[in-house]
PDB file of C-alpha atoms in Angstrom:
ATOM      1  CA  UNK A   1     -19.584   5.137  -8.746  1.00 45.00           C
ATOM      2  CA  UNK A   2     -20.495   1.642  -7.378  1.00 44.00           C
ATOM      3  CA  UNK A   3     -22.437   0.532  -4.365  1.00 36.00           C
ATOM      4  CA  UNK A   4     -19.250  -0.990  -3.397  1.00 41.00           C
ATOM      5  CA  UNK A   5     -17.277   1.542  -4.292  1.00 42.00           C
ATOM      6  CA  UNK A   6     -19.170   4.027  -2.048  1.00 39.00           C
ATOM      7  CA  UNK A   7     -19.269   1.549   0.697  1.00 39.00           C
ATOM      8  CA  UNK A   8     -15.353   1.399   1.030  1.00 42.00           C
ATOM      9  CA  UNK A   9     -15.298   5.375   0.748  1.00 43.00           C
ATOM     10  CA  UNK A  10     -17.759   5.761   4.038  1.00 43.00           C
ATOM     11  CA  UNK A  11     -17.249   5.159   7.839  1.00 43.00           C
ATOM     12  CA  UNK A  12     -13.725   5.542   7.586  1.00 47.00           C
ATOM     13  CA  UNK A  13     -11.845   6.297  10.285  1.00 42.00           C
ATOM     14  CA  UNK A  14     -12.340   5.518  13.879  1.00 45.00           C
ATOM     15  CA  UNK A  15     -15.328   7.218  15.146  1.00 43.00           C
ATOM     16  CA  UNK A  16     -16.037   8.403  11.473  1.00 53.00           C
ATOM     17  CA  UNK A  17     -13.627  11.624  12.340  1.00 83.00           C
ATOM     18  CA  UNK A  18     -11.032  10.274   9.026  1.00 92.00           C
ATOM     19  CA  UNK A  19     -11.982  10.245   5.507  1.00 96.00           C
ATOM     20  CA  UNK A  20     -11.524   7.786   3.232  1.00 97.00           C
ATOM     21  CA  UNK A  21      -8.883  10.377   1.449  1.00 97.00           C
ATOM     22  CA  UNK A  22      -7.217  10.736   4.775  1.00 97.00           C
ATOM     23  CA  UNK A  23      -6.711   7.757   5.305  1.00 97.00           C
ATOM     24  CA  UNK A  24      -5.097   6.565   2.526  1.00 97.00           C
ATOM     25  CA  UNK A  25      -2.224  10.189   2.656  1.00 96.00           C
ATOM     26  CA  UNK A  26      -1.502   9.074   5.412  1.00 96.00           C
ATOM     27  CA  UNK A  27      -0.430   5.436   4.625  1.00 96.00           C
ATOM     28  CA  UNK A  28       0.811   6.683   1.684  1.00 96.00           C
ATOM     29  CA  UNK A  29       3.307   9.628   3.903  1.00 94.00           C
ATOM     30  CA  UNK A  30       4.013   6.968   5.864  1.00 94.00           C
ATOM     31  CA  UNK A  31       4.882   3.866   3.897  1.00 94.00           C
ATOM     32  CA  UNK A  32       6.385   5.030   0.903  1.00 89.00           C
ATOM     33  CA  UNK A  33       8.409   7.752   2.724  1.00 72.00           C
ATOM     34  CA  UNK A  34       7.134  10.199  -0.142  1.00 75.00           C
ATOM     35  CA  UNK A  35      10.043   8.997  -2.181  1.00 73.00           C
ATOM     36  CA  UNK A  36       8.268   8.871  -5.284  1.00 89.00           C
ATOM     37  CA  UNK A  37       5.123   8.852  -7.030  1.00 94.00           C
ATOM     38  CA  UNK A  38       5.367   5.323  -7.705  1.00 95.00           C
ATOM     39  CA  UNK A  39       6.091   3.998  -4.656  1.00 95.00           C
ATOM     40  CA  UNK A  40       3.251   5.994  -3.020  1.00 96.00           C
ATOM     41  CA  UNK A  41       0.768   4.274  -5.746  1.00 97.00           C
ATOM     42  CA  UNK A  42       2.077   1.229  -5.006  1.00 97.00           C
ATOM     43  CA  UNK A  43       1.294   1.496  -1.103  1.00 97.00           C
ATOM     44  CA  UNK A  44      -1.967   2.430  -2.527  1.00 98.00           C
ATOM     45  CA  UNK A  45      -2.812  -0.131  -4.378  1.00 98.00           C
ATOM     46  CA  UNK A  46      -2.291  -2.585  -1.722  1.00 98.00           C
ATOM     47  CA  UNK A  47      -4.385  -1.230   0.619  1.00 98.00           C
ATOM     48  CA  UNK A  48      -7.348  -1.100  -2.060  1.00 98.00           C
ATOM     49  CA  UNK A  49      -6.100  -4.884  -3.016  1.00 98.00           C
ATOM     50  CA  UNK A  50      -7.260  -5.801   0.854  1.00 98.00           C
ATOM     51  CA  UNK A  51     -10.793  -3.328   1.303  1.00 98.00           C
ATOM     52  CA  UNK A  52     -11.644  -5.852  -2.018  1.00 97.00           C
ATOM     53  CA  UNK A  53     -10.399  -8.871  -0.991  1.00 97.00           C
ATOM     54  CA  UNK A  54     -13.188  -9.817   2.019  1.00 95.00           C
ATOM     55  CA  UNK A  55     -10.054 -11.153   4.194  1.00 96.00           C
ATOM     56  CA  UNK A  56      -9.759  -7.701   5.468  1.00 97.00           C
ATOM     57  CA  UNK A  57     -11.478  -4.711   6.668  1.00 97.00           C
ATOM     58  CA  UNK A  58     -14.392  -3.127   3.556  1.00 96.00           C
ATOM     59  CA  UNK A  59     -13.268   0.358   4.571  1.00 97.00           C
ATOM     60  CA  UNK A  60      -9.547   2.136   3.321  1.00 98.00           C
ATOM     61  CA  UNK A  61      -9.724   3.301   7.353  1.00 97.00           C
ATOM     62  CA  UNK A  62     -10.375   0.241   8.539  1.00 96.00           C
ATOM     63  CA  UNK A  63      -7.451  -1.614   6.755  1.00 97.00           C
ATOM     64  CA  UNK A  64      -5.126   1.282   7.573  1.00 97.00           C
ATOM     65  CA  UNK A  65      -5.644   1.503  10.884  1.00 95.00           C
ATOM     66  CA  UNK A  66      -5.636  -2.477  11.578  1.00 95.00           C
ATOM     67  CA  UNK A  67      -3.705  -3.286  14.228  1.00 93.00           C
ATOM     68  CA  UNK A  68       0.531  -4.173  13.396  1.00 91.00           C
ATOM     69  CA  UNK A  69      -0.158  -3.910  10.021  1.00 93.00           C
ATOM     70  CA  UNK A  70       0.845  -0.285   8.775  1.00 92.00           C
ATOM     71  CA  UNK A  71       3.405   2.017  10.425  1.00 90.00           C
ATOM     72  CA  UNK A  72       2.741   2.917  14.219  1.00 90.00           C
ATOM     73  CA  UNK A  73       0.963   6.051  14.725  1.00 90.00           C
ATOM     74  CA  UNK A  74      -0.190   5.975  10.581  1.00 93.00           C
ATOM     75  CA  UNK A  75      -3.342   7.413  11.678  1.00 94.00           C
ATOM     76  CA  UNK A  76      -1.999   9.610  15.065  1.00 92.00           C
ATOM     77  CA  UNK A  77       1.490  10.967  13.958  1.00 92.00           C
ATOM     78  CA  UNK A  78       1.649  14.401  12.539  1.00 91.00           C
ATOM     79  CA  UNK A  79       2.277  14.856   9.007  1.00 90.00           C
ATOM     80  CA  UNK A  80       4.021  18.227   7.774  1.00 84.00           C
ATOM     81  CA  UNK A  81       6.421  18.267   4.667  1.00 84.00           C
ATOM     82  CA  UNK A  82       6.619  19.618   1.407  1.00 86.00           C
ATOM     83  CA  UNK A  83       5.589  16.311   0.339  1.00 86.00           C
ATOM     84  CA  UNK A  84       1.892  16.590   0.982  1.00 92.00           C
ATOM     85  CA  UNK A  85       0.616  18.387  -2.173  1.00 93.00           C
ATOM     86  CA  UNK A  86       1.985  15.541  -3.714  1.00 94.00           C
ATOM     87  CA  UNK A  87       0.947  12.668  -1.378  1.00 95.00           C
ATOM     88  CA  UNK A  88      -2.987  14.241  -1.554  1.00 96.00           C
ATOM     89  CA  UNK A  89      -2.939  13.643  -5.734  1.00 96.00           C
ATOM     90  CA  UNK A  90      -2.034  10.683  -5.485  1.00 96.00           C
ATOM     91  CA  UNK A  91      -4.691   9.769  -2.753  1.00 97.00           C
ATOM     92  CA  UNK A  92      -6.869  10.902  -4.688  1.00 98.00           C
ATOM     93  CA  UNK A  93      -5.823   9.359  -8.213  1.00 98.00           C
ATOM     94  CA  UNK A  94      -5.797   5.611  -6.133  1.00 98.00           C
ATOM     95  CA  UNK A  95      -9.377   6.211  -4.407  1.00 98.00           C
ATOM     96  CA  UNK A  96     -10.462   7.241  -8.243  1.00 98.00           C
ATOM     97  CA  UNK A  97      -9.548   3.811  -9.564  1.00 98.00           C
ATOM     98  CA  UNK A  98      -5.425   3.952 -10.449  1.00 98.00           C
ATOM     99  CA  UNK A  99      -3.633   1.588  -9.701  1.00 98.00           C
ATOM    100  CA  UNK A 100      -0.107   0.774  -9.998  1.00 97.00           C
ATOM    101  CA  UNK A 101       0.645  -1.757 -13.151  1.00 96.00           C
ATOM    102  CA  UNK A 102       2.920  -3.879 -11.506  1.00 96.00           C
ATOM    103  CA  UNK A 103       0.967  -4.676  -8.151  1.00 97.00           C
ATOM    104  CA  UNK A 104      -1.580  -6.992  -9.616  1.00 95.00           C
ATOM    105  CA  UNK A 105      -3.014  -8.973  -6.346  1.00 95.00           C
ATOM    106  CA  UNK A 106       0.215  -7.529  -3.981  1.00 98.00           C
ATOM    107  CA  UNK A 107      -1.610  -7.517  -0.628  1.00 97.00           C
ATOM    108  CA  UNK A 108       1.280  -6.888   1.465  1.00 97.00           C
ATOM    109  CA  UNK A 109       4.811  -5.048   1.024  1.00 96.00           C
ATOM    110  CA  UNK A 110       8.471  -4.436   3.637  1.00 95.00           C
ATOM    111  CA  UNK A 111      10.842  -2.300   3.617  1.00 92.00           C
ATOM    112  CA  UNK A 112      13.247  -2.945   0.558  1.00 92.00           C
ATOM    113  CA  UNK A 113      16.312  -4.247   1.504  1.00 88.00           C
ATOM    114  CA  UNK A 114      15.298  -6.839   4.141  1.00 90.00           C
ATOM    115  CA  UNK A 115      15.276 -10.300   4.074  1.00 87.00           C
ATOM    116  CA  UNK A 116      13.091 -13.563   5.479  1.00 91.00           C
ATOM    117  CA  UNK A 117      13.004 -16.617   5.887  1.00 88.00           C
ATOM    118  CA  UNK A 118       9.462 -17.475   4.388  1.00 93.00           C
ATOM    119  CA  UNK A 119       9.425 -19.727   0.918  1.00 94.00           C
ATOM    120  CA  UNK A 120       5.428 -18.114   0.256  1.00 96.00           C
ATOM    121  CA  UNK A 121       6.264 -14.653  -0.474  1.00 96.00           C
ATOM    122  CA  UNK A 122       6.205 -13.774  -4.416  1.00 96.00           C
ATOM    123  CA  UNK A 123       7.298 -10.810  -5.348  1.00 96.00           C
ATOM    124  CA  UNK A 124       6.315  -8.394  -7.688  1.00 96.00           C
ATOM    125  CA  UNK A 125       7.691  -4.781  -7.438  1.00 95.00           C
ATOM    126  CA  UNK A 126      10.637  -2.977  -5.822  1.00 94.00           C
ATOM    127  CA  UNK A 127       9.711   0.747  -5.172  1.00 93.00           C
ATOM    128  CA  UNK A 128       9.094   3.508  -3.242  1.00 91.00           C
ATOM    129  CA  UNK A 129      11.849   2.266  -0.591  1.00 92.00           C
ATOM    130  CA  UNK A 130       9.001  -1.060  -0.349  1.00 94.00           C
ATOM    131  CA  UNK A 131       9.723  -4.352  -1.911  1.00 95.00           C
ATOM    132  CA  UNK A 132       5.715  -5.582  -2.605  1.00 97.00           C
ATOM    133  CA  UNK A 133       4.530  -9.818  -2.378  1.00 97.00           C
ATOM    134  CA  UNK A 134       1.687 -12.405  -2.612  1.00 96.00           C
ATOM    135  CA  UNK A 135       1.568 -15.027  -0.538  1.00 95.00           C
ATOM    136  CA  UNK A 136       1.564 -17.991  -2.780  1.00 95.00           C
ATOM    137  CA  UNK A 137       2.059 -21.704  -2.238  1.00 96.00           C
ATOM    138  CA  UNK A 138       5.284 -22.572  -1.861  1.00 95.00           C
ATOM    139  CA  UNK A 139       5.381 -24.450  -4.584  1.00 95.00           C
ATOM    140  CA  UNK A 140       4.344 -21.791  -7.162  1.00 95.00           C
ATOM    141  CA  UNK A 141       6.853 -18.811  -5.769  1.00 94.00           C
ATOM    142  CA  UNK A 142       8.833 -18.311  -8.961  1.00 90.00           C
ATOM    143  CA  UNK A 143      10.403 -14.739  -7.938  1.00 89.00           C
ATOM    144  CA  UNK A 144      11.408 -15.698  -4.203  1.00 91.00           C
ATOM    145  CA  UNK A 145      13.868 -12.799  -4.580  1.00 90.00           C
ATOM    146  CA  UNK A 146      12.742  -8.755  -4.567  1.00 89.00           C
ATOM    147  CA  UNK A 147      13.232  -7.806  -7.805  1.00 85.00           C
ATOM    148  CA  UNK A 148      15.252  -4.602  -8.453  1.00 82.00           C
ATOM    149  CA  UNK A 149      14.116  -1.052  -7.683  1.00 80.00           C
ATOM    150  CA  UNK A 150      11.778   0.336 -10.552  1.00 62.00           C
ATOM    151  CA  UNK A 151      11.641   4.423 -10.135  1.00 57.00           C
ATOM    152  CA  UNK A 152      10.137   6.571 -12.335  1.00 51.00           C
ATOM    153  CA  UNK A 153       7.086   4.258 -13.629  1.00 48.00           C
ATOM    154  CA  UNK A 154       4.089   6.301 -12.992  1.00 42.00           C
ATOM    155  CA  UNK A 155       1.296   3.628 -13.816  1.00 39.00           C
ATOM    156  CA  UNK A 156       0.029   5.834 -16.081  1.00 34.00           C
TER     157      UNK A 156
END
């Protein structure tokens, strides 16, 4: 594992209480509605894009815990249902390097079906109940409307 990867995984959590694994699980659990592995990996890919961008905190927990960026209570609410083993496996896989093949450099998403009046949103994927996008200069946006959902792609 590279030094950069170790730094990303180290020091996560508020006061060091949570691991990168736990924070990634929480982002996937609360943001993808656990609807599909595809959606969870897409959320995890966005988290890792932010960690590696230099524009956001340099740890998974730092990114997930950033105010007003992820679901309210993402680091404190209870997670309890039968999907937890699937969430844990997807989080582990993303932390080991798996990325959704269609996410590219996207660092943003919102609930699928919502519309926003902004003209800088380049949509790359709709899956797991979310529409994923990159922010671009207006004249570089070629896909201003989210694509139809693609379910069943696992990224492998």
